[in-house]
Short mmCIF file of C-alpha atoms in Angstrom, two decimals:
data_model
loop_
_atom_site.label_atom_id
_atom_site.label_comp_id
_atom_site.label_asym_id
_atom_site.label_seq_id
_atom_site.Cartn_x
_atom_site.Cartn_y
_atom_site.Cartn_z
CA UNK A 22 -0.04 -0.21 0.29
CA UNK A 23 1.23 3.24 -1.06
CA UNK A 24 1.05 6.34 1.03
CA UNK A 25 -1.51 9.44 -0.25
CA UNK A 26 1.98 11.28 -1.04
CA UNK A 27 2.80 8.80 -3.35
CA UNK A 28 1.14 9.98 -6.39
CA UNK A 29 2.68 13.53 -6.43
CA UNK A 30 6.25 15.15 -5.95
CA UNK A 31 6.87 16.12 -2.33
CA UNK A 32 6.46 19.80 -1.65
CA UNK A 33 9.39 21.85 -3.12
CA UNK A 34 11.45 23.95 -0.92
CA UNK A 35 13.26 26.72 -2.44
CA UNK A 36 15.75 27.49 0.10
CA UNK A 37 16.24 23.64 0.56
CA UNK A 38 16.70 23.26 -3.27
CA UNK A 39 19.64 26.08 -3.47
CA UNK A 40 21.77 24.62 -0.46
CA UNK A 41 21.34 21.21 -2.46
CA UNK A 42 22.51 23.15 -5.76
CA UNK A 43 25.23 24.38 -4.04
CA UNK A 44 26.53 21.27 -1.83
CA UNK A 45 26.10 19.08 -4.96
CA UNK A 46 28.09 21.26 -7.62
CA UNK A 47 30.87 22.02 -4.56
CA UNK A 48 31.15 18.47 -3.42
CA UNK A 49 31.44 16.93 -6.76
CA UNK A 50 33.41 19.76 -8.08
CA UNK A 51 35.99 18.82 -5.22
CA UNK A 52 35.79 15.41 -5.78
CA UNK A 53 36.27 15.35 -9.63
CA UNK A 54 39.12 18.12 -9.27
CA UNK A 55 41.21 15.72 -6.63
CA UNK A 56 40.52 12.95 -9.37
CA UNK A 57 41.27 15.69 -12.72
CA UNK A 58 44.62 16.62 -10.91
CA UNK A 59 45.81 12.89 -10.12
CA UNK A 60 44.59 12.53 -14.29
CA UNK A 61 47.22 15.64 -14.96
CA UNK A 62 50.00 14.48 -13.05
CA UNK A 63 49.66 10.92 -13.97
CA UNK A 64 50.11 12.02 -17.87
CA UNK A 65 52.80 14.85 -17.33
CA UNK A 66 54.88 14.37 -14.06
CA UNK A 67 54.05 11.03 -12.14
CA UNK A 68 56.18 8.93 -14.52
CA UNK A 69 59.26 10.78 -13.84
CA UNK A 70 58.76 11.23 -9.92
CA UNK A 71 57.54 7.62 -9.23
CA UNK A 72 58.66 5.35 -12.04
CA UNK A 73 62.09 7.32 -12.93
CA UNK A 74 63.91 4.27 -14.04
CA UNK A 75 61.73 2.54 -16.69
CA UNK A 76 61.91 5.26 -19.85
CA UNK A 77 59.21 7.67 -20.36
CA UNK A 78 56.97 5.12 -22.32
CA UNK A 79 56.72 2.28 -19.84
CA UNK A 80 57.00 5.04 -16.77
CA UNK A 81 53.61 6.68 -18.60
CA UNK A 82 51.79 3.50 -19.08
CA UNK A 83 52.45 2.53 -15.44
CA UNK A 84 51.46 6.07 -13.93
CA UNK A 85 48.58 5.73 -16.00
CA UNK A 86 47.69 2.37 -15.10
CA UNK A 87 47.52 3.48 -11.27
CA UNK A 88 44.88 6.10 -12.56
CA UNK A 89 43.15 3.12 -13.49
CA UNK A 90 43.38 1.60 -10.15
CA UNK A 91 40.73 4.16 -8.86
CA UNK A 92 37.94 2.63 -11.35
CA UNK A 93 38.44 -0.87 -9.71
CA UNK A 94 37.63 0.68 -6.51
CA UNK A 95 35.12 2.77 -7.40
CA UNK A 96 31.90 0.03 -7.35
CA UNK A 97 33.26 -0.97 -4.42
CA UNK A 98 32.93 2.34 -2.99
CA UNK A 99 29.00 2.84 -4.59
CA UNK A 100 28.26 -0.72 -2.20
CA UNK A 101 29.80 0.76 0.61
CA UNK A 102 28.39 4.35 0.83
CA UNK A 103 25.47 3.04 -1.27
CA UNK A 104 24.41 0.95 1.76
CA UNK A 105 24.92 3.88 4.51
CA UNK A 106 23.24 6.49 1.83
CA UNK A 107 20.07 4.04 1.26
CA UNK A 108 19.71 3.32 5.36
CA UNK A 109 20.86 5.83 7.22
CA UNK A 110 20.56 8.95 4.57
CA UNK A 111 22.45 11.07 2.17
CA UNK A 112 23.69 13.81 4.27
CA UNK A 113 26.12 12.12 6.33
CA UNK A 114 27.51 9.65 4.15
CA UNK A 115 28.16 12.68 1.37
CA UNK A 116 30.34 13.90 4.48
CA UNK A 117 32.60 10.93 4.55
CA UNK A 118 33.13 10.43 0.96
CA UNK A 119 34.41 14.59 0.94
CA UNK A 120 36.51 14.00 3.53
CA UNK A 121 37.99 10.63 2.66
CA UNK A 122 38.84 12.31 -1.02
CA UNK A 123 40.08 15.39 0.80
CA UNK A 124 42.45 13.09 3.07
CA UNK A 125 43.79 10.99 0.33
CA UNK A 126 44.79 13.83 -2.12
CA UNK A 127 46.23 15.63 0.31
CA UNK A 128 48.91 12.77 1.35
CA UNK A 129 49.45 12.01 -2.45
CA UNK A 130 50.44 15.72 -2.24
CA UNK A 131 52.96 15.18 0.69
CA UNK A 132 53.65 11.88 -0.32
CA UNK A 133 57.95 11.04 -1.01
CA UNK A 134 58.80 10.35 -4.29
CA UNK A 135 60.80 7.04 -5.46
CA UNK A 136 63.79 8.61 -5.20
CA UNK A 137 63.63 9.27 -1.26
CA UNK A 138 61.90 6.03 -0.36
CA UNK A 139 62.16 3.63 -3.06
CA UNK A 140 59.70 1.13 -4.13
CA UNK A 141 57.51 2.44 -1.04
CA UNK A 142 56.07 5.52 -2.93
CA UNK A 143 54.39 3.66 -5.41
CA UNK A 144 53.13 1.31 -3.77
CA UNK A 145 51.51 4.20 -1.36
CA UNK A 146 50.46 5.90 -4.40
CA UNK A 147 48.92 2.89 -5.26
CA UNK A 148 46.80 2.80 -2.12
CA UNK A 149 45.84 6.20 -2.23
CA UNK A 150 44.38 6.05 -5.47
CA UNK A 151 42.12 3.20 -3.99
CA UNK A 152 41.00 5.64 -1.67
CA UNK A 153 40.34 8.17 -4.20
CA UNK A 154 38.51 5.58 -6.12
CA UNK A 155 36.14 4.56 -2.58
CA UNK A 156 35.40 8.15 -2.36
CA UNK A 157 34.18 8.69 -5.80
CA UNK A 158 32.63 5.81 -6.10
CA UNK A 159 30.16 7.05 -2.87
CA UNK A 160 29.83 10.57 -4.03
CA UNK A 161 28.17 11.01 -7.32
CA UNK A 162 24.67 8.73 -6.74
CA UNK A 163 24.48 10.70 -3.14
CA UNK A 164 25.09 14.33 -4.75
CA UNK A 165 22.72 13.66 -7.79
CA UNK A 166 19.91 12.31 -5.09
CA UNK A 167 20.70 15.55 -3.18
CA UNK A 168 18.67 17.68 -6.34
CA UNK A 169 17.22 14.54 -8.10
CA UNK A 170 14.90 13.90 -4.88
CA UNK A 171 14.66 17.48 -4.04
CA UNK A 172 13.27 18.99 -7.47
CA UNK A 173 9.91 18.92 -9.05
CA UNK A 174 9.07 16.68 -11.40
CA UNK A 175 8.98 18.74 -14.99
CA UNK A 176 12.34 20.09 -13.95
CA UNK A 177 14.10 17.26 -12.44
CA UNK A 178 16.73 17.12 -15.41
CA UNK A 179 17.28 21.03 -15.04
CA UNK A 180 18.09 20.72 -11.25
CA UNK A 181 19.81 17.21 -11.19
CA UNK A 182 22.03 18.80 -13.31
CA UNK A 183 24.39 21.00 -11.00
CA UNK A 184 25.96 17.53 -9.68
CA UNK A 185 27.14 16.99 -13.04
CA UNK A 186 28.76 19.94 -13.49
CA UNK A 187 31.60 18.90 -11.20
CA UNK A 188 33.67 17.18 -14.28
CA UNK A 189 33.81 19.82 -16.57
CA UNK A 190 34.21 22.27 -13.97
CA UNK A 191 37.01 20.34 -11.84
CA UNK A 192 38.67 19.63 -15.52
CA UNK A 193 38.65 22.85 -16.21
CA UNK A 194 40.24 24.40 -12.56
CA UNK A 195 42.47 21.14 -12.68
CA UNK A 196 44.27 22.31 -15.88
CA UNK A 197 44.36 26.36 -14.81
CA UNK A 198 45.75 25.08 -11.65
CA UNK A 199 48.51 23.44 -13.19
CA UNK A 200 49.38 25.98 -15.78
CA UNK A 201 49.63 28.57 -13.29
CA UNK A 202 52.11 26.39 -11.46
CA UNK A 203 53.89 26.04 -15.49
CA UNK A 204 53.90 29.40 -16.52
CA UNK A 205 55.58 30.40 -12.89
CA UNK A 206 58.20 27.98 -12.26
CA UNK A 207 60.66 26.29 -14.14
CA UNK A 208 60.45 22.61 -15.41
CA UNK A 209 62.78 21.42 -13.10
CA UNK A 210 60.87 22.91 -10.05
CA UNK A 211 57.93 21.80 -11.39
CA UNK A 212 58.91 18.55 -11.28
CA UNK A 213 60.75 18.89 -7.80
CA UNK A 214 57.92 20.21 -5.68
CA UNK A 215 55.28 22.29 -8.01
CA UNK A 216 53.53 19.10 -8.57
CA UNK A 217 52.18 19.14 -4.79
CA UNK A 218 50.85 22.55 -4.96
CA UNK A 219 47.65 21.41 -6.65
CA UNK A 220 47.37 18.47 -4.43
CA UNK A 221 48.03 20.32 -1.12
CA UNK A 222 45.68 23.15 -2.30
CA UNK A 223 42.49 21.43 -2.51
CA UNK A 224 42.45 21.71 1.32
CA UNK A 225 40.95 24.55 0.68
CA UNK A 226 38.07 23.26 -0.93
CA UNK A 227 37.65 20.66 0.97
CA UNK A 228 36.88 23.12 3.71
CA UNK A 229 34.53 24.86 1.66
CA UNK A 230 32.66 21.47 0.55
CA UNK A 231 32.43 20.44 4.33
CA UNK A 232 30.99 23.91 5.64
CA UNK A 233 28.22 23.78 2.74
CA UNK A 234 27.32 20.10 3.52
CA UNK A 235 27.04 20.08 7.43
CA UNK A 236 24.05 22.87 6.62
CA UNK A 237 22.36 20.63 4.51
CA UNK A 238 19.00 18.71 5.36
CA UNK A 239 18.17 15.56 4.24
CA UNK A 240 16.56 14.75 0.83
CA UNK A 241 12.73 15.12 0.71
CA UNK A 242 12.76 12.00 -0.85
CA UNK A 243 14.21 9.76 1.74
CA UNK A 244 12.36 11.78 4.32
CA UNK A 245 9.16 10.74 2.61
CA UNK A 246 9.98 7.53 1.74
CA UNK A 247 8.88 5.33 5.10
CA UNK A 248 10.69 2.60 7.13
CA UNK A 249 13.90 1.50 5.80
CA UNK A 250 13.83 -2.01 3.99
CA UNK A 251 14.90 -4.76 6.27
CA UNK A 252 16.79 -6.33 3.12
CA UNK A 253 20.67 -5.09 2.51
CA UNK A 254 20.26 -2.51 -0.36
CA UNK A 255 22.88 -4.62 -2.66
CA UNK A 256 20.65 -7.41 -2.32
CA UNK A 257 18.03 -5.71 -3.44
CA UNK A 258 19.67 -4.00 -6.73
CA UNK A 259 20.11 -7.25 -7.91
CA UNK A 260 17.39 -9.38 -6.98
CA UNK A 261 14.89 -6.86 -8.37
CA UNK A 262 16.64 -4.46 -10.82
CA UNK A 263 19.50 -6.01 -12.36
CA UNK A 264 19.05 -5.41 -15.90
CA UNK A 265 18.56 -1.80 -15.09
CA UNK A 266 22.19 -1.71 -13.49
CA UNK A 267 23.57 -3.92 -16.53
CA UNK A 268 21.94 -1.64 -18.90
CA UNK A 269 22.14 1.90 -17.44
CA UNK A 270 25.91 0.60 -16.96
CA UNK A 271 26.10 0.07 -20.83
CA UNK A 272 24.61 3.37 -21.47
CA UNK A 273 26.71 5.64 -19.94
CA UNK A 274 30.25 3.39 -20.65
CA UNK A 275 30.86 5.84 -23.58
CA UNK A 276 30.54 8.74 -21.53
CA UNK A 277 33.39 7.75 -19.15
CA UNK A 278 35.79 6.51 -22.27
CA UNK A 279 35.01 9.88 -23.95
CA UNK A 280 35.95 11.90 -21.00
CA UNK A 281 38.99 10.04 -19.92
CA UNK A 282 40.14 9.59 -23.02
CA UNK A 283 40.22 13.58 -23.12
CA UNK A 284 40.88 14.39 -19.73
CA UNK A 285 43.73 12.04 -19.08
CA UNK A 286 45.30 10.04 -22.62
CA UNK A 287 45.22 13.85 -24.46
CA UNK A 288 47.20 15.74 -21.81
CA UNK A 289 50.03 13.10 -22.16
CA UNK A 290 49.12 12.61 -26.20
CA UNK A 291 49.26 16.19 -26.82
CA UNK A 292 52.21 16.60 -24.74
CA UNK A 293 54.80 13.35 -26.08
CA UNK A 294 53.36 12.55 -29.34
CA UNK A 295 52.87 15.71 -30.43
CA UNK A 296 55.38 17.85 -28.84
CA UNK A 297 53.15 20.76 -27.99
CA UNK A 298 54.18 22.99 -25.11
CA UNK A 299 52.74 21.53 -21.72
CA UNK A 300 50.90 25.15 -21.16
CA UNK A 301 49.47 25.14 -24.52
CA UNK A 302 48.00 21.85 -24.12
CA UNK A 303 46.49 22.77 -20.31
CA UNK A 304 44.93 26.00 -21.98
CA UNK A 305 43.03 23.89 -23.82
CA UNK A 306 41.99 21.89 -21.60
CA UNK A 307 40.44 24.65 -19.89
CA UNK A 308 38.52 25.40 -23.40
CA UNK A 309 37.76 21.80 -23.17
CA UNK A 310 36.23 22.02 -19.38
CA UNK A 311 34.40 24.75 -20.92
CA UNK A 312 32.94 23.21 -24.10
CA UNK A 313 31.61 20.46 -21.76
CA UNK A 314 29.94 22.32 -19.04
CA UNK A 315 27.98 24.19 -22.02
CA UNK A 316 26.60 20.91 -23.62
CA UNK A 317 26.00 19.17 -20.23
CA UNK A 318 23.81 22.49 -19.18
CA UNK A 319 22.40 22.20 -22.49
CA UNK A 320 21.54 18.55 -23.08
CA UNK A 321 19.77 18.38 -18.88
CA UNK A 322 17.70 21.10 -20.05
CA UNK A 323 16.69 19.65 -22.82
CA UNK A 324 16.01 16.69 -21.15
CA UNK A 325 12.98 17.58 -19.44
CA UNK A 326 11.35 18.67 -22.73
CA UNK A 327 11.99 15.71 -25.13
CA UNK A 328 12.97 13.30 -22.59
CA UNK A 329 16.17 11.76 -20.91
CA UNK A 330 16.31 8.71 -23.05
CA UNK A 331 16.26 10.60 -26.41
CA UNK A 332 18.98 13.01 -25.34
CA UNK A 333 21.64 10.19 -24.46
CA UNK A 334 20.37 8.35 -27.55
CA UNK A 335 21.68 11.57 -29.34
CA UNK A 336 24.48 11.90 -27.31
CA UNK A 337 25.92 8.24 -28.06
CA UNK A 338 25.39 8.68 -31.97
CA UNK A 339 27.20 11.82 -31.73
CA UNK A 340 30.02 10.14 -30.18
CA UNK A 341 30.14 7.58 -32.72
CA UNK A 342 30.82 10.05 -35.22
CA UNK A 343 33.26 12.00 -33.22
CA UNK A 344 35.52 8.75 -32.12
CA UNK A 345 35.71 8.73 -36.29
CA UNK A 346 36.92 12.49 -36.85
CA UNK A 347 38.48 13.60 -33.51
CA UNK A 348 41.83 11.95 -34.25
CA UNK A 349 42.31 13.25 -37.55
CA UNK A 350 41.62 16.69 -36.23
CA UNK A 351 43.90 16.46 -33.37
CA UNK A 352 46.70 14.70 -35.28
CA UNK A 353 47.20 18.08 -37.80
CA UNK A 354 49.69 18.86 -35.00
CA UNK A 355 48.48 22.46 -34.20
CA UNK A 356 47.32 23.71 -30.80
CA UNK A 357 44.37 25.03 -32.14
CA UNK A 358 43.61 21.33 -34.00
CA UNK A 359 44.55 19.92 -30.60
CA UNK A 360 41.97 22.10 -28.80
CA UNK A 361 39.36 21.62 -31.21
CA UNK A 362 39.99 17.83 -31.33
CA UNK A 363 39.53 17.64 -27.57
CA UNK A 364 36.65 20.13 -27.24
CA UNK A 365 34.86 17.74 -29.91
CA UNK A 366 35.89 15.18 -27.36
CA UNK A 367 34.64 16.31 -24.51
CA UNK A 368 31.76 17.94 -26.02
CA UNK A 369 29.90 15.12 -26.84
CA UNK A 370 30.67 13.89 -23.48
CA UNK A 371 27.83 16.82 -22.25
CA UNK A 372 24.88 15.73 -24.63
CA UNK A 373 24.93 12.31 -22.77
CA UNK A 374 26.25 13.03 -19.55
CA UNK A 375 24.17 15.97 -18.46
CA UNK A 376 20.48 13.63 -18.34
CA UNK A 377 22.12 10.91 -16.25
CA UNK A 378 22.17 12.92 -13.30
CA UNK A 379 18.07 12.28 -13.28
CA UNK A 380 18.24 9.40 -15.49
CA UNK A 381 19.90 6.50 -13.29
CA UNK A 382 18.32 7.68 -10.37
CA UNK A 383 15.07 6.95 -11.83
CA UNK A 384 15.62 3.70 -12.09
CA UNK A 385 15.34 2.15 -9.08
CA UNK A 386 13.32 3.15 -6.20
CA UNK A 387 14.41 4.90 -3.17
CA UNK A 388 14.81 2.43 -0.74
CA UNK A 389 18.03 1.66 -2.86
CA UNK A 390 18.46 4.04 -5.06
CA UNK A 391 22.22 5.22 -3.64
CA UNK A 392 23.13 1.73 -4.23
CA UNK A 393 21.55 1.15 -7.68
CA UNK A 394 22.49 4.36 -9.41
CA UNK A 395 25.99 4.28 -7.98
CA UNK A 396 26.59 0.90 -9.01
CA UNK A 397 25.54 1.36 -12.65
CA UNK A 398 27.19 4.38 -12.77
CA UNK A 399 30.54 3.21 -11.67
CA UNK A 400 30.29 -0.07 -13.85
CA UNK A 401 30.35 2.13 -16.22
CA UNK A 402 33.58 3.76 -14.77
CA UNK A 403 35.35 0.46 -15.13
CA UNK A 404 35.02 -0.11 -18.53
CA UNK A 405 34.70 2.96 -20.51
CA UNK A 406 37.45 5.11 -18.00
CA UNK A 407 39.63 2.16 -16.86
CA UNK A 408 40.12 -0.01 -19.80
CA UNK A 409 39.62 2.01 -22.48
CA UNK A 410 42.16 4.26 -22.07
CA UNK A 411 44.47 1.56 -21.45
CA UNK A 412 43.93 0.05 -24.39
CA UNK A 413 44.62 3.55 -26.34
CA UNK A 414 48.26 3.37 -25.34
CA UNK A 415 48.27 -0.40 -27.38
CA UNK A 416 46.71 1.05 -29.85
CA UNK A 417 48.29 4.57 -30.66
CA UNK A 418 51.83 2.15 -30.69
CA UNK A 419 50.43 -0.53 -32.77
CA UNK A 420 50.07 -0.04 -36.90
CA UNK A 421 46.48 1.37 -36.47
CA UNK A 422 47.99 4.14 -34.34
CA UNK A 423 45.78 6.87 -33.34
CA UNK A 424 42.78 5.92 -35.94
CA UNK A 425 42.68 2.40 -33.74
CA UNK A 426 41.50 4.75 -30.74
CA UNK A 427 38.89 6.36 -32.57
CA UNK A 428 37.38 3.00 -33.71
CA UNK A 429 37.88 2.03 -30.41
CA UNK A 430 35.44 5.37 -28.82
CA UNK A 431 32.86 4.40 -32.26
CA UNK A 432 32.40 0.74 -31.40
CA UNK A 433 32.13 1.84 -27.62
CA UNK A 434 29.50 4.57 -28.45
CA UNK A 435 27.66 2.02 -30.39
CA UNK A 436 27.24 -0.66 -27.72
CA UNK A 437 26.01 2.61 -25.59
CA UNK A 438 23.61 3.24 -27.87
CA UNK A 439 22.04 -0.02 -28.16
CA UNK A 440 22.08 -0.48 -24.23
CA UNK A 441 20.05 3.25 -24.15
CA UNK A 442 17.82 2.30 -26.90
CA UNK A 443 17.03 -0.54 -24.30
CA UNK A 444 16.05 1.65 -21.26
CA UNK A 445 12.36 2.36 -20.32
CA UNK A 446 12.15 6.60 -20.53
CA UNK A 447 11.65 7.36 -16.72
CA UNK A 448 10.88 11.14 -16.88
CA UNK A 449 7.28 11.42 -16.72
CA UNK A 450 6.37 10.25 -13.05
CA UNK A 451 7.38 11.67 -9.90
CA UNK A 452 9.96 9.64 -8.06
CA UNK A 453 7.28 8.49 -5.55
CA UNK A 454 5.02 7.33 -8.68
CA UNK A 455 7.56 5.30 -9.78
CA UNK A 456 8.21 3.72 -6.28
CA UNK A 457 4.84 2.56 -6.46
CA UNK A 458 4.80 1.50 -9.94
CA UNK A 459 8.42 -0.56 -9.21
CA UNK A 460 6.90 -2.02 -5.92
CA UNK A 461 4.07 -3.33 -8.00
CA UNK A 462 6.14 -4.59 -10.82
#
């Protein structure tokens, strides 16, 4: 039996909504800033400071492999923090993920190099990277629920875009931070200590994010959801909604593939393969981040008018085409062609990424929404963001060269397109109505 309120959206408190917007945007921006700082450092310096004896190519491959380690940890983070988020509430869980990410990032900034403590340095780097992965694994679903569970039904896509802006804001901010260090110090100073500044500086963002999140109220959706289920959220996810997890993950895989090729692999590709100046590559990263933000905003707002699934389908179709043309543009070899290709790669990400802040939560009932949406999102991260960039380095060294990377991206986009077409349209009903429909199914 459903409550009388199950047929309509919970009352919308505009003040709570504004707090949720600020908390979700600042929190995800911080989490993804820390992630983006690591990706830039892995592409630019970690091969030299943590793997100095292996040469540029092997050292870079291992540095990017440490980047990929976090993607293995992310689904475990979604299960761990999703459990507490579904049973105890969204607010406290999100404070924990923020602190875990902040501690891990600060520790990386203070970590001695291989030249100082030997092989222990890369081991500790991997451990801290795993902690970052756990934190991000629990962050996204909770941050999106801050807005999605408070938003009015007809504008859920628009309001749920705020946490979706986190990666674009973070990438632009991380690129700007590394650009400032590159322009204000010598290459020797940057390698010796300058790369640490973006990591240590994240403490300021942690303080801001913590202040905002501690002032939050619990989401309306969680407060109105009734008694907590006696079953484990992870058990309910895979016994009642396994198709939603797998199709949701498949639908989102291309987003991660393009995003991490853009923010991690192309940073290395531009400086090492194309021999472009590091400041120029970082400056184009800022441009790419802005383009990503603009397409994210536009697609999220449009999803309230034309539907979430149609927008994600459109983004995946655009990604199929972009995979084929991005690298020929980038391989022209100029700074501007690099910027255009990077903007294309990140721009198509935003088309599909904007709506999923509402779409994935809509696939699961409130009682295990944090866990279900988080697992789907982070499984996509494992395959799209963890595996694809590793294959990219091997493909670039093969006879196919960069064309192979483009073909891989297009193939992943086609997979995501098929998964998206298999998903139901979910945006017409309130989350309370969807709870009732899923309970009756």
